[in-house]
Tab-separated table of C-alpha atoms in Angstrom:
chain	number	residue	atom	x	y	z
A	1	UNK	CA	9.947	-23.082	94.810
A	2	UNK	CA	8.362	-25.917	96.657
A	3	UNK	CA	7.414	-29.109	95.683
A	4	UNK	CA	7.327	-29.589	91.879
A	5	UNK	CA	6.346	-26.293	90.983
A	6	UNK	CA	3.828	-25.058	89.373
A	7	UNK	CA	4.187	-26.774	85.507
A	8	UNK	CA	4.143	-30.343	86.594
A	9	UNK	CA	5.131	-32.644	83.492
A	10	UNK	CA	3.644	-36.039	83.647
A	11	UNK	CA	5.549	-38.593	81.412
A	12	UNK	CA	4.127	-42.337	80.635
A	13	UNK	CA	5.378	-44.964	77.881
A	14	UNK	CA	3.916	-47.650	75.921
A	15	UNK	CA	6.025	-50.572	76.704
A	16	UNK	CA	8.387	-51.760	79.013
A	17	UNK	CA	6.999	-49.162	81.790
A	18	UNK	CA	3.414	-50.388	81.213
A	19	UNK	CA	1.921	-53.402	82.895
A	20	UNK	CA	-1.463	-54.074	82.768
A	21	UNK	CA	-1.447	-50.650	80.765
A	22	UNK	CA	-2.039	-48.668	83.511
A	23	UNK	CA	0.081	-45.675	82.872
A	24	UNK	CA	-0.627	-45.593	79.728
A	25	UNK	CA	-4.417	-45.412	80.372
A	26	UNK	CA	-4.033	-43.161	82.882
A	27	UNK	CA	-2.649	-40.838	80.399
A	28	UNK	CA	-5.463	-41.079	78.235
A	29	UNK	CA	-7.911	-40.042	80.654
A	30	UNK	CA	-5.795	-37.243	81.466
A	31	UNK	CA	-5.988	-35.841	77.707
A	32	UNK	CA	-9.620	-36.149	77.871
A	33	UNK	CA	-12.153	-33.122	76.898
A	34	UNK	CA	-9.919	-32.089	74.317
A	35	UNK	CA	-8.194	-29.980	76.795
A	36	UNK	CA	-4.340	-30.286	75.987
A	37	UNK	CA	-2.821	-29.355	72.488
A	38	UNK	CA	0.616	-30.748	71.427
A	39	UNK	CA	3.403	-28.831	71.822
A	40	UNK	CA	6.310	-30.478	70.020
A	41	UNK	CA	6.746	-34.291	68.564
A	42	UNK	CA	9.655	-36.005	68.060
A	43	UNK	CA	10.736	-37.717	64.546
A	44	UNK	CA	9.692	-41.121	64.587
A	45	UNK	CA	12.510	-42.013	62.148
A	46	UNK	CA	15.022	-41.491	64.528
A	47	UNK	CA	14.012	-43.042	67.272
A	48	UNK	CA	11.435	-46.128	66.502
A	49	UNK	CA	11.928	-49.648	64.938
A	50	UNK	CA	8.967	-50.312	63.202
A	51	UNK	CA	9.060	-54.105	62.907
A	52	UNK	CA	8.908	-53.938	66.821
A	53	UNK	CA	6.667	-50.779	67.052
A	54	UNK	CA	4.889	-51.025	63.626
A	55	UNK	CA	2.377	-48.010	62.188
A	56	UNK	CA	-1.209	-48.369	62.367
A	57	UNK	CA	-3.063	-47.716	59.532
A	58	UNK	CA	-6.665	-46.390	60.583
A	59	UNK	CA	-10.294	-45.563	58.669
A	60	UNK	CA	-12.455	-42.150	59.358
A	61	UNK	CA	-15.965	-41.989	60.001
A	62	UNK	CA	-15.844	-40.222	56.267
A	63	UNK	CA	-14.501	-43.737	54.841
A	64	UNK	CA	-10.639	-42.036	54.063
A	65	UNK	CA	-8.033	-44.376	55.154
A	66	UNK	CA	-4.274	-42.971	56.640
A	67	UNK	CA	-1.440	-43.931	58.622
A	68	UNK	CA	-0.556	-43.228	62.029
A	69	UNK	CA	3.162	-43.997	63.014
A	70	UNK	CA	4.381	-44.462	66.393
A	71	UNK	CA	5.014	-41.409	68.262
A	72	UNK	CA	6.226	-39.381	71.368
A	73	UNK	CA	4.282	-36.216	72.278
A	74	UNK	CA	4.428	-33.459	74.772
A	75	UNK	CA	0.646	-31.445	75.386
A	76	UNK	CA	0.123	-28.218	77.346
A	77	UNK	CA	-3.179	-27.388	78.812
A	78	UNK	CA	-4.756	-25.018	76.242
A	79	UNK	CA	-6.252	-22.623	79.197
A	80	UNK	CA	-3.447	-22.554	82.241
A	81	UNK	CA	-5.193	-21.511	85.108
A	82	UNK	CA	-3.257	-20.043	88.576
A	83	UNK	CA	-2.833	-22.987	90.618
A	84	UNK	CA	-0.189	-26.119	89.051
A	85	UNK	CA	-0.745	-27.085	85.744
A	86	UNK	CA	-0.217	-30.550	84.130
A	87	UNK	CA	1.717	-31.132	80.741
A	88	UNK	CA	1.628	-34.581	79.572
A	89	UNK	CA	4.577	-36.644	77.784
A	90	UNK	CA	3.383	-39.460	76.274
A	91	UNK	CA	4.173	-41.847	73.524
A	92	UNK	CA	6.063	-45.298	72.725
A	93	UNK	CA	9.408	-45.995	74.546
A	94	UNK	CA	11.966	-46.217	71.873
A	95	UNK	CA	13.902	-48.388	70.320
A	96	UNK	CA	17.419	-46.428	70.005
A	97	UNK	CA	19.267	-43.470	70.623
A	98	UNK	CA	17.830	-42.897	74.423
A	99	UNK	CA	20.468	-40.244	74.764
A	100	UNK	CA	19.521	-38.400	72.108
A	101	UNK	CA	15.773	-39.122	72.820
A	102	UNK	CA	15.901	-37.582	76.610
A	103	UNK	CA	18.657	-34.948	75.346
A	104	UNK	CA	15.569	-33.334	72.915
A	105	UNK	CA	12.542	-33.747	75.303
A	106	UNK	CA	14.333	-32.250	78.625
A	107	UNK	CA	15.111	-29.142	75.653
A	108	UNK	CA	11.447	-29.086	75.390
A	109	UNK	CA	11.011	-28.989	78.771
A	110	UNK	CA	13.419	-26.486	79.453
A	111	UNK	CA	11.946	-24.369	76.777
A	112	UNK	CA	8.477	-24.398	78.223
A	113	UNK	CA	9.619	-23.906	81.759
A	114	UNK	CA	8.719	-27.070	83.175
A	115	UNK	CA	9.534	-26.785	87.187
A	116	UNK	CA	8.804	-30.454	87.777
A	117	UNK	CA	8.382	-33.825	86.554
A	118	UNK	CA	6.402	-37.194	87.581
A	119	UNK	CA	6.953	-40.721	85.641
A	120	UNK	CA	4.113	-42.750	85.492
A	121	UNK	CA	4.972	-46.620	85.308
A	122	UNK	CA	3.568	-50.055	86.184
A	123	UNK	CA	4.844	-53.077	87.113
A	124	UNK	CA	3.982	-57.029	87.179
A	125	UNK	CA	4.202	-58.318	90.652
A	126	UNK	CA	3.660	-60.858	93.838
A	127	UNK	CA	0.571	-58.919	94.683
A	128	UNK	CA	-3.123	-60.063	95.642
A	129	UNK	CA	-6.098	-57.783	93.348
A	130	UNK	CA	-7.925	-58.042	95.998
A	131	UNK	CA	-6.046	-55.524	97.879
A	132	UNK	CA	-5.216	-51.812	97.243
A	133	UNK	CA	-3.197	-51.278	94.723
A	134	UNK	CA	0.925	-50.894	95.931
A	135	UNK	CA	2.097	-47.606	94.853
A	136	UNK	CA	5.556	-47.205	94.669
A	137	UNK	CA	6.634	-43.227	95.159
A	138	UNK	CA	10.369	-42.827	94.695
A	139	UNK	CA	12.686	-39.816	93.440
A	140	UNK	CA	16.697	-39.292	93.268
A	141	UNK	CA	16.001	-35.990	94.409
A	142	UNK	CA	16.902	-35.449	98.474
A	143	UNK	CA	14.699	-32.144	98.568
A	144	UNK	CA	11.842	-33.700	97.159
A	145	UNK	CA	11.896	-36.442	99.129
A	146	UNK	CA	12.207	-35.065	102.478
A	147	UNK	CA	9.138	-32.401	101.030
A	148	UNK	CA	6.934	-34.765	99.536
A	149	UNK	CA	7.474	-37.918	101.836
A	150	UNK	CA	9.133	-40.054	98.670
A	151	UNK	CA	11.449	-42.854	98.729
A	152	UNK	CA	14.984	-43.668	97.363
A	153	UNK	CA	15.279	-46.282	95.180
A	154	UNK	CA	18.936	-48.674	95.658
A	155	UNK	CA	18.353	-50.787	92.837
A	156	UNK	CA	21.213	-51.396	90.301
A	157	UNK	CA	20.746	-52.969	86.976
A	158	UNK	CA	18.186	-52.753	83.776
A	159	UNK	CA	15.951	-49.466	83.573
A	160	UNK	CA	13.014	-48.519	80.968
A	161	UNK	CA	13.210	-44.924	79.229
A	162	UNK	CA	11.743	-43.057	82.048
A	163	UNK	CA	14.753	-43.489	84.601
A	164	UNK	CA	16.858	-42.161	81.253
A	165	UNK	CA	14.262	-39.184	80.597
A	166	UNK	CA	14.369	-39.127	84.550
A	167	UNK	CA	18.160	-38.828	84.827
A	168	UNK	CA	18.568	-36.508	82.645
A	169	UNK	CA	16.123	-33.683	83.715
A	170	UNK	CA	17.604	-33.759	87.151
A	171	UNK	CA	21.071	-32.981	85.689
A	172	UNK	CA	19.300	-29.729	84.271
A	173	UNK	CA	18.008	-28.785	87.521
A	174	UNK	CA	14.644	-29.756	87.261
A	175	UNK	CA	13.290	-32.211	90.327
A	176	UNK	CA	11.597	-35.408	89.103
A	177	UNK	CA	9.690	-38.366	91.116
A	178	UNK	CA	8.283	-41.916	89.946
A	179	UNK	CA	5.302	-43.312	90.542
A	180	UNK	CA	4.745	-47.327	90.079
A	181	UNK	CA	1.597	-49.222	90.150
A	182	UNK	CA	2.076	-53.048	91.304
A	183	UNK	CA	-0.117	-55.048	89.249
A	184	UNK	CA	-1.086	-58.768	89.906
A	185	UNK	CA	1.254	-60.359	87.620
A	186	UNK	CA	-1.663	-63.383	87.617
A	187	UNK	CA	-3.825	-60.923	85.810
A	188	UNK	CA	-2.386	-61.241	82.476
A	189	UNK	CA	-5.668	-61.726	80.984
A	190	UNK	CA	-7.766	-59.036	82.476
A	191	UNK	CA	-6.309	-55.873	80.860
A	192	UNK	CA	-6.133	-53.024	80.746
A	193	UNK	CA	-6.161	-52.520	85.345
A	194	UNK	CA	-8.580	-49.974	85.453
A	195	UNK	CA	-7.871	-50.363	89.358
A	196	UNK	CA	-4.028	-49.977	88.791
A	197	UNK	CA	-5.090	-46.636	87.099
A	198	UNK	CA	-6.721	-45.061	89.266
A	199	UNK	CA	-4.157	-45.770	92.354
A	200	UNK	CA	-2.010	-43.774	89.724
A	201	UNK	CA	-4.309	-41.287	89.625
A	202	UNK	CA	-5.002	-40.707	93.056
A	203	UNK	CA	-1.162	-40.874	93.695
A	204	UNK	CA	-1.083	-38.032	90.940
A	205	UNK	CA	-3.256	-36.500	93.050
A	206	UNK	CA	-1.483	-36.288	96.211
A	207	UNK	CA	1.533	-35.286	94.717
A	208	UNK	CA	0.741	-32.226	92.168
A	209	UNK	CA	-2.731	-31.069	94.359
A	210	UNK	CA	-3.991	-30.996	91.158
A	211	UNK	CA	-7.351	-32.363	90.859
A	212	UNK	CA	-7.975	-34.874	88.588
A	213	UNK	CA	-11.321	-36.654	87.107
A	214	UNK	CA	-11.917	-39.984	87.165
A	215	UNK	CA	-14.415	-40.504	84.876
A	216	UNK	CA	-15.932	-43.914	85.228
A	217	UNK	CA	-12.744	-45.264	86.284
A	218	UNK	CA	-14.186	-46.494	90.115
A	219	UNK	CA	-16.947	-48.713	88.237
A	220	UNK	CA	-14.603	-50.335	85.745
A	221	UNK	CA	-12.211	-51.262	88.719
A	222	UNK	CA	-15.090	-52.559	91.085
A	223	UNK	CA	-15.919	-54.439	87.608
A	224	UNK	CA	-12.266	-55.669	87.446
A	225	UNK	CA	-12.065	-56.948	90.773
A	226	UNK	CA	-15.306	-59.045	90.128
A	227	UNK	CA	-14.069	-60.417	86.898
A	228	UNK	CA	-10.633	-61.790	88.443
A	229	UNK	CA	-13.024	-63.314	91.725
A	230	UNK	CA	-15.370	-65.129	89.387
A	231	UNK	CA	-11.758	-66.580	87.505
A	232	UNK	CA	-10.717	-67.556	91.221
A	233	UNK	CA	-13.830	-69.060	92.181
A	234	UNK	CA	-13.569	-71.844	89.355
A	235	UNK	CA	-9.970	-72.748	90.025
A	236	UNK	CA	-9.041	-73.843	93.463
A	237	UNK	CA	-5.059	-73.891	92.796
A	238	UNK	CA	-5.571	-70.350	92.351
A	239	UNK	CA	-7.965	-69.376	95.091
A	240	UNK	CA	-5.017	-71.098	97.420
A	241	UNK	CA	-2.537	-68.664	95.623
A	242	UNK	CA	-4.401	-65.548	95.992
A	243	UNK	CA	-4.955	-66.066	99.450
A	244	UNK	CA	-1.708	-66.227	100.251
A	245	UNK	CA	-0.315	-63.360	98.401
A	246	UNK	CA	-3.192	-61.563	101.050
A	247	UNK	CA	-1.416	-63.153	104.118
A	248	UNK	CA	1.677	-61.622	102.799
A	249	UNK	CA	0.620	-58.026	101.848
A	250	UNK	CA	-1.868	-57.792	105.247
A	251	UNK	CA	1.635	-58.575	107.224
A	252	UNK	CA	3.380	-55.651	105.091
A	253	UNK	CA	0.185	-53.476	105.867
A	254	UNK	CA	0.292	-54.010	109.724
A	255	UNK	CA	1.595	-51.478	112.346
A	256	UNK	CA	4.741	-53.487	113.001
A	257	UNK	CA	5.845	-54.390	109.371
A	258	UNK	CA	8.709	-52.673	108.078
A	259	UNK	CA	8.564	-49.209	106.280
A	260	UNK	CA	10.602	-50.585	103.147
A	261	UNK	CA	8.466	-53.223	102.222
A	262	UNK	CA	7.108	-51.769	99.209
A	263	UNK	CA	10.471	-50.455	98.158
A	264	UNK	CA	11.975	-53.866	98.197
A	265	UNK	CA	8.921	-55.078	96.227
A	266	UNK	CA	9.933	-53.010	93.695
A	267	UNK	CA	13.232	-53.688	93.994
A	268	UNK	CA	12.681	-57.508	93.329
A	269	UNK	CA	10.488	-56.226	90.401
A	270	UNK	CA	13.281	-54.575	88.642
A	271	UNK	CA	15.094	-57.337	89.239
A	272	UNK	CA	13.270	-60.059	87.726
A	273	UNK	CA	12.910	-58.107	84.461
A	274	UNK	CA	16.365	-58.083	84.125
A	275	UNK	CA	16.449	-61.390	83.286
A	276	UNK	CA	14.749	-61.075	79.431
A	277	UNK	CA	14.650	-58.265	77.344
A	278	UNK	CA	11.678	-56.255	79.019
A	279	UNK	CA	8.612	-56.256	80.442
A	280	UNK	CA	5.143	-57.492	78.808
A	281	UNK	CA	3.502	-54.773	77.127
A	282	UNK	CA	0.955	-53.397	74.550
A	283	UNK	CA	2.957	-55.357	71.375
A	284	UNK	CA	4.700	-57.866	73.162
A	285	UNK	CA	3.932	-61.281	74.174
A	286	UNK	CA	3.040	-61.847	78.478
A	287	UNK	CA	5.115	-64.102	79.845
């Protein structure tokens, strides 16, 4: 079977993995028109700290009042067609037993004959927003990367949950790639990056041949862009920043840079976030 098959599970994480919340919101376009139902949820009890990932307690349009704890799902399409289907895997990352965690989702996997899988992440970084978003496509696998044109990563040291849910897929035999958006780490203040999004998207894209709506997602990055420029144009200090971070990435993007500058990019990434505890996300502090 070529490629990632033809059940193509797409995994994304609150958290750590999700700067800017780009993976995260790419997900939830991807569930849109009600046209995935769960499959199989893990027990929050086991897996989530709730004075780091607390519930939510929520009110209906009928005035009733419940709880909604923090959770990991996997969806199916509710009307597979011929051609590669998506399933999604989305949820918090968690804050214990990661063995056990990826140990009971690649199960799931197994059990619903999943033939491929594609982490969806996002990263803080030295990059201008006025550019195209940096997509970093990477997989452990040799046969998917020769197929599919990926990268290999050779970073050692601190990984999120999807290298862990990553990892241990492959040892079962099913093929996995990443996919990491570089977000403007300057942009702290302008999420979600509906621009970050849909380079995810469109990555998604490539890779599956799935196609994929986009919703209004082109307008609300165009609007993004704008929002960040207007910011610029009142502060000079960072006006001078910006442009260089385009000197930079328009040497990387010329004929005779080097074909691993995005992979080092990431590389220093990773690297920087091992120095604290994580990266920024939905319930933690930016930094």
């Amino acid at each position: 079977m070529d490629g990632l098959g033809r059940r193509v599970l797409v995994t994304a994480f609150d958290g750590w993995n999700d700067a800017g919340e780009a993976a995260s919101a790419a997900m939830s376009l991807l569930q849109k028109d009600d046209a995935y139902e769960p499959v199989y949820s893990v027990d929050p009890e086991l897996y989530f700290d709730y004075q780091y990932t607390r519930p939510h307690i929520h009110t209906d349009a009928d005035g009733g009042r419940s709880l909604h704890w923090p959770e990991t799902t996997l969806l199916r399409p509710r009307n597979p067609g011929r051609g590669t289907q998506l399933w999604l895997l989305t949820g918090v990352e968690p804050a214990r037993s990661w063995q056990a965690f990826a140990a009971e989702l690649t199960d799931v996997a197994l059990r619903e004959d999943i033939t491929g899988v594609v982490s969806l992440g996002s990263m803080m970084s030295d990059v201008p927003h006025t550019r195209p978003i940096t997509i970093f496509s990477g997989s452990e696998n040799e046969r998917l990367r020769s197929e599919l044109s990926l990268e290999r990563s050779t970073y050692e040291g601190p990984v999120g949950i999807l290298s862990v849910l990553s990892d241990a897929v492959e040892k079962v035999g099913i093929p996995t790639a990443s996919l990491w958006a570089s977000v403007p780490h300057y942009v702290a203040g302008h999420t979600p990056s509906p621009k970050a999004t849909l380079a995810l998207l469109d990555r998604l894209e490539d890779l599956t041949g799935v196609q994929i709506p986009r919703g209004t997602l082109s307008t609300e990055a165009a609007a993004w862009e704008a929002s960040i420029d207007a910011a610029a144009a009142d502060d000079e200090e960072m006006t001078e920043y910006i442009r260089g971070l385009e000197q930079t990435r328009d040497t990387w993007d010329s004929p005779d840079a080097s074909g691993d500058a995005i992979a080092k990019e990431f590389e220093q990434y990773l690297r920087r976030r091992g120095e604290g505890p994580g990266k920024p996300g939905r319930d933690e502090p930016r930094r």
